Short mmCIF file of C-alpha atoms in Angstrom, two decimals:
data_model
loop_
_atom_site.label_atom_id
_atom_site.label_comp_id
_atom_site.label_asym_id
_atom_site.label_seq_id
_atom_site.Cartn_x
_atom_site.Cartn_y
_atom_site.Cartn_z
CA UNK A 1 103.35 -171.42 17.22
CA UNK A 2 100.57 -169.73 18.61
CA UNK A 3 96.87 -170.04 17.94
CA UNK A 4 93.71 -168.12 19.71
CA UNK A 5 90.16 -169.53 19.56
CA UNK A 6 86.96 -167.32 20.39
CA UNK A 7 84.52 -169.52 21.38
CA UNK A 8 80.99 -167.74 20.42
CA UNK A 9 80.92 -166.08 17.01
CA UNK A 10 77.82 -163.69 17.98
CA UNK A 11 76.47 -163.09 21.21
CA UNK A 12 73.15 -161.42 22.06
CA UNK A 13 72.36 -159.77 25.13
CA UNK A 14 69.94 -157.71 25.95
CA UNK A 15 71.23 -153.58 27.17
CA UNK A 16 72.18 -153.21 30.66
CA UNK A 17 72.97 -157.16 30.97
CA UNK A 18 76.72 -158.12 31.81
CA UNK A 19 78.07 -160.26 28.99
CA UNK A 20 81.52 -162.20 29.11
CA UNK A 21 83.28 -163.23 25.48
CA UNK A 22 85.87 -166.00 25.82
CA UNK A 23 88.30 -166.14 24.48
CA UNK A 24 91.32 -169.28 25.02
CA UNK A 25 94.69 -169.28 23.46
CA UNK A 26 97.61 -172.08 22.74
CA UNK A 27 100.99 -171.21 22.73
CA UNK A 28 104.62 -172.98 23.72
CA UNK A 29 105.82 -169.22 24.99
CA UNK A 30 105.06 -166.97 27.07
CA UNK A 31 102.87 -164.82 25.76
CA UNK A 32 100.75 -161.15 25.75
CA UNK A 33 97.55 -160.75 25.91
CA UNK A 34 95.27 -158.43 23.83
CA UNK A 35 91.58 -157.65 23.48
CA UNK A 36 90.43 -155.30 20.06
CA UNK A 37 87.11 -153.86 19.53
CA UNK A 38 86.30 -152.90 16.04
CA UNK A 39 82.78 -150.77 14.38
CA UNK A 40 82.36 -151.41 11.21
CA UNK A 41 84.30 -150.20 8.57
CA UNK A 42 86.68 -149.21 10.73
CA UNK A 43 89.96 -149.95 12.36
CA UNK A 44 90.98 -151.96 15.77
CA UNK A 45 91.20 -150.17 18.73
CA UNK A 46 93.00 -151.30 22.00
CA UNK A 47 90.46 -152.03 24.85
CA UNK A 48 92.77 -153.55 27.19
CA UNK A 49 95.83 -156.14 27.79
CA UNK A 50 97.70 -158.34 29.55
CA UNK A 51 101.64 -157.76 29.93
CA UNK A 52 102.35 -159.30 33.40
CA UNK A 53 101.11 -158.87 37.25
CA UNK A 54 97.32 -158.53 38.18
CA UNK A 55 95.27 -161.14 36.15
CA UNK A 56 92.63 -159.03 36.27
CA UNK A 57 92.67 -156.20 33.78
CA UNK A 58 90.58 -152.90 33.18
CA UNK A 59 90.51 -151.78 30.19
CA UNK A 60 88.46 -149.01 28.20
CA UNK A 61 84.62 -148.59 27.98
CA UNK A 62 83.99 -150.54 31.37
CA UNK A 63 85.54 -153.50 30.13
CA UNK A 64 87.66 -155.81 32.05
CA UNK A 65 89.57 -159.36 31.49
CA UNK A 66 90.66 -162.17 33.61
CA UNK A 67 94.05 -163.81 32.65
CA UNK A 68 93.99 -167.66 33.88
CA UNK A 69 97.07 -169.28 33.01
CA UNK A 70 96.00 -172.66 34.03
CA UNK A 71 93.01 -172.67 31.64
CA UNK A 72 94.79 -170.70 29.26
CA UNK A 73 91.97 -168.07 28.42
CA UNK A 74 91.55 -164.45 28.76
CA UNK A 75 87.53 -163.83 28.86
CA UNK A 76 86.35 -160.62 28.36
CA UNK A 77 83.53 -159.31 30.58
CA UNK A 78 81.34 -156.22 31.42
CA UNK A 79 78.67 -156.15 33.91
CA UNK A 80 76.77 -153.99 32.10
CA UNK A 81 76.06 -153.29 28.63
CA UNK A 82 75.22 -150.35 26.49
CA UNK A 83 73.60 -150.49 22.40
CA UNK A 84 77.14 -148.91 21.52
CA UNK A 85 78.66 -151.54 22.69
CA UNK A 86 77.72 -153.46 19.36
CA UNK A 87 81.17 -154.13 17.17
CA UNK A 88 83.07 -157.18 16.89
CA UNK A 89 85.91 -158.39 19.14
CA UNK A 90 88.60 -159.76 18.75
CA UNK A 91 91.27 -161.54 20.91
CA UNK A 92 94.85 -162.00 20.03
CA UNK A 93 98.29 -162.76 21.33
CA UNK A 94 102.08 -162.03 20.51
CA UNK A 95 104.95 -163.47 21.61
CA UNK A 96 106.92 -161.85 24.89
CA UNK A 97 110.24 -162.90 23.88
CA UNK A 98 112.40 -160.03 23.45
CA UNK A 99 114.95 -161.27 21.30
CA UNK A 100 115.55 -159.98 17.99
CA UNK A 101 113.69 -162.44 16.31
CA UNK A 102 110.80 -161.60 17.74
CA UNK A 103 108.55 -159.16 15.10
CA UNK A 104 105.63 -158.80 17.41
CA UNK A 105 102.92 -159.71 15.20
CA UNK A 106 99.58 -160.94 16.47
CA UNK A 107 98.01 -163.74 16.09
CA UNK A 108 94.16 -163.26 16.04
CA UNK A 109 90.84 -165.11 16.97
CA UNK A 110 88.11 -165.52 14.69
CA UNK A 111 86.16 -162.77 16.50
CA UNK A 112 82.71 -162.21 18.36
CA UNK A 113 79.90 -160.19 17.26
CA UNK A 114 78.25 -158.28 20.19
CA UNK A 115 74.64 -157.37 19.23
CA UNK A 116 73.21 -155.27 22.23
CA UNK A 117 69.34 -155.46 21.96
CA UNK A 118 67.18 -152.86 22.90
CA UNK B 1 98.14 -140.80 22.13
CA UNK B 2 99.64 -143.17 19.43
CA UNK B 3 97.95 -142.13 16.08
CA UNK B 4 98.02 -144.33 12.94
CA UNK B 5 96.87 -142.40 9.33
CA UNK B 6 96.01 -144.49 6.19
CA UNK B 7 95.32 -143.10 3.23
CA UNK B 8 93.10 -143.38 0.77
CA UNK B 9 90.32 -144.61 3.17
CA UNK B 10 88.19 -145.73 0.17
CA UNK B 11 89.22 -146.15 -3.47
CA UNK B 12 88.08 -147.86 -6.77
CA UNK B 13 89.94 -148.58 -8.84
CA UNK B 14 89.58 -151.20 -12.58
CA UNK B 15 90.83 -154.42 -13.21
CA UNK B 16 94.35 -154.29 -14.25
CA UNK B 17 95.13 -151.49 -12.39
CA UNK B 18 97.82 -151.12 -9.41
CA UNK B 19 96.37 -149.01 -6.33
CA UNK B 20 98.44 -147.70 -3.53
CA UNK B 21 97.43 -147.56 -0.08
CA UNK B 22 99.85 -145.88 2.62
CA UNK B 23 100.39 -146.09 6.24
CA UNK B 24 101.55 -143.26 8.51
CA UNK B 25 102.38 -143.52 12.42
CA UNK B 26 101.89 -139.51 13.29
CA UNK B 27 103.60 -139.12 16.84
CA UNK B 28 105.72 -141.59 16.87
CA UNK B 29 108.63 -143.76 15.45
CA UNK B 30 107.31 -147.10 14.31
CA UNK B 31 110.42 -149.45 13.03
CA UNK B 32 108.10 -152.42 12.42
CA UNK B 33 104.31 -152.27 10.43
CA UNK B 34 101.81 -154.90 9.45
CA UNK B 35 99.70 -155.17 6.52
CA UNK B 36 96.38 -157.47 7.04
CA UNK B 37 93.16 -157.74 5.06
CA UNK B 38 90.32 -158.55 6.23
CA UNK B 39 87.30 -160.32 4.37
CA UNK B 40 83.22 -159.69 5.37
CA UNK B 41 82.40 -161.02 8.86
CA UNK B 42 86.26 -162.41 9.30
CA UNK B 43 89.20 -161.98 11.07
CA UNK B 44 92.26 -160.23 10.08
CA UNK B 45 94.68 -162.11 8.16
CA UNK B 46 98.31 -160.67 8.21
CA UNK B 47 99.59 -159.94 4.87
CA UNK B 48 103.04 -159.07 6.04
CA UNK B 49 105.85 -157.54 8.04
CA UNK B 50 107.63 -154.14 7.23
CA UNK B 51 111.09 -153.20 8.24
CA UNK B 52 112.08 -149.99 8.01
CA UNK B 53 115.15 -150.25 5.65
CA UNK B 54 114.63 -153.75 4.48
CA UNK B 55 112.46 -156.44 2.60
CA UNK B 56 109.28 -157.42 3.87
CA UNK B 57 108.02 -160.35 5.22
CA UNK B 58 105.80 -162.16 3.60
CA UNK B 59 103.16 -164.60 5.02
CA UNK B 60 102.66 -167.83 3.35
CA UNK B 61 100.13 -167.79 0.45
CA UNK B 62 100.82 -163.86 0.06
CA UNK B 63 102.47 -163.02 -3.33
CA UNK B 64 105.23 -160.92 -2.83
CA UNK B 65 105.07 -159.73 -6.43
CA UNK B 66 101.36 -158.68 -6.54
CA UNK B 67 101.45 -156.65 -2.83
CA UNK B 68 104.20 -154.79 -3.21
CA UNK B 69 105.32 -153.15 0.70
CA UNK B 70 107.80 -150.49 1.13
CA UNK B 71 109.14 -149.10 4.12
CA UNK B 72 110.55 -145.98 3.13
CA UNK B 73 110.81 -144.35 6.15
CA UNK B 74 110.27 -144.72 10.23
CA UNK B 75 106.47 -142.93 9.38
CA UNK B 76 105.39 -144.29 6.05
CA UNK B 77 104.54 -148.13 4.99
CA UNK B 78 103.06 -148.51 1.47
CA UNK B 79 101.06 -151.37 0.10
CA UNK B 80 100.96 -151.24 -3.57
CA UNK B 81 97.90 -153.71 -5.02
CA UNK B 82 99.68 -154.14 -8.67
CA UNK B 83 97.75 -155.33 -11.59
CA UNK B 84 94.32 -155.75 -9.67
CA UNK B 85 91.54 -157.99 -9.68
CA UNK B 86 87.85 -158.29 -8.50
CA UNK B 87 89.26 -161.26 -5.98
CA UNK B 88 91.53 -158.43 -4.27
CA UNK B 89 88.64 -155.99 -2.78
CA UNK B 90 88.72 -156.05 0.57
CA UNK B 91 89.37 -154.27 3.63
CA UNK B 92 93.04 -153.25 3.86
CA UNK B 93 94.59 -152.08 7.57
CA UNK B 94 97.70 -151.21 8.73
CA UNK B 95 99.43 -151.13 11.95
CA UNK B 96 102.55 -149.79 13.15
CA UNK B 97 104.94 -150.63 16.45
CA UNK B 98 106.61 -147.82 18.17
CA UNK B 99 109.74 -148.65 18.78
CA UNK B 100 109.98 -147.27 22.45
CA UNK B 101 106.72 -149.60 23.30
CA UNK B 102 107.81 -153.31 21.62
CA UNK B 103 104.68 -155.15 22.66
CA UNK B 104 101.94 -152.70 21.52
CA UNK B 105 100.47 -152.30 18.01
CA UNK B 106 98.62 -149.06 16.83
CA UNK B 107 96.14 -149.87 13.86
CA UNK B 108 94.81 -147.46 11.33
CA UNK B 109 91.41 -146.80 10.39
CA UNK B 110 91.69 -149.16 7.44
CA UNK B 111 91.21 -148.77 3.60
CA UNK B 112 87.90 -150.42 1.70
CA UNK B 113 89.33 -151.22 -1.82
CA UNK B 114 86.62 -152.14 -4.68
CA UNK B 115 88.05 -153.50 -7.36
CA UNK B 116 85.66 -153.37 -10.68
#
């Protein structure tokens, strides 16, 4: 079984700040990696993941992501932040194993509110 | 790139009622989608897994009788909220796998149901 824990349930920052949003996961497989960013009322949309190779990841929007398998997290990080930024976050895994039992589903964190202040 | 449709995006409906939300992947083929709902402030909680072709998997605590899912089709996914009651508004959303790309999940916009 899997499970993903986002530490911080809101995090304020100021514009133009960098920011980082953890984000640590369990699992007994191998696993990938996924980071969601969703304005309200709306759906999730892909801002970037882990599959394999680099541990670092860009993604969409300036963001970028550190995989540490040792520590088991998958922080999410821009140096700089903009007021659209605001929207909630969310982290989430699936399983990598290719066989046919494997649906795909994910297996999300609680999710971090990003409130850019002016 | 990857587009997933949902329609209605908004409905309200009255108690007692069924309501029928569907899911469309656009561009592609998607063999497997996933029904969540999501509460106020929360995470999303998956509802279940469509096949296309089969039964749906339900997750534990999710009445198989009350969502009804069908999977007519490698495009369309319906969710059908039967007989429904204040306790079921929420934020519904879909997402679909292509079946070329196994790891990656394309989510649509999501539907606000308001049940009076």
């Amino acid at each position: 079984a899997q499970s993903v824990t986002q530490l911080d349930s809101q995090v304020p920052v100021f514009e133009e700040a960098p920011v980082e949003l953890r984000c640590n996961y369990s699992s007994s497989v191998s696993v990938y990696l996924f980071w969601y960013v969703q304005y309200p009322n709306q759906g999730l949309q892909l801002l970037l993941k882990y599959l394999s190779g680099s541990t670092l990841v860009k993604g969409i929007n300036g963001f970028e992501a550190e995989f540490n398998k040792s520590q088991t997290s998958f922080h999410l990080r821009k140096p700089s932040v903009h007021i659209s930024d605001t929207a909630e976050y969310f982290c989430a895994v699936s399983d990598r194993n290719s066989g046919s039992g494997n649906t795909g589903k994910l297996i999300f964190g609680q999710g971090t509110t990003l409130q850019v202040k002016p | 790139g990857a587009v997933v449709s949902q329609h209605p995006s908004w409905v309200i409906c009255k108690s007692g009622t069924s309501v029928k939300i569907e899911c469309r992947s656009l561009d592609f083929q998607a063999t497997t989608m996933f029904w969540y709902r999501q509460f106020p402030k929360q995470s999303l909680m998956l509802m279940a897994t469509s096949n296309e072709g089969s039964k749906a998997t339900y997750e534990q605590g999710v009445e198989k009788d009350k969502f009804l899912i069908n999977h007519a089709s490698l495009t369309l996914s319906t969710l059908t909220v039967t007989s429904a009651h204040p306790e079921d508004s929420s934020f519904y959303i879909c997402s679909a796998r292509d079946r070329r790309v196994s790891y990656e999940q394309y989510f649509g916009p999501g539907t606000r149901l308001t049940v009076t």
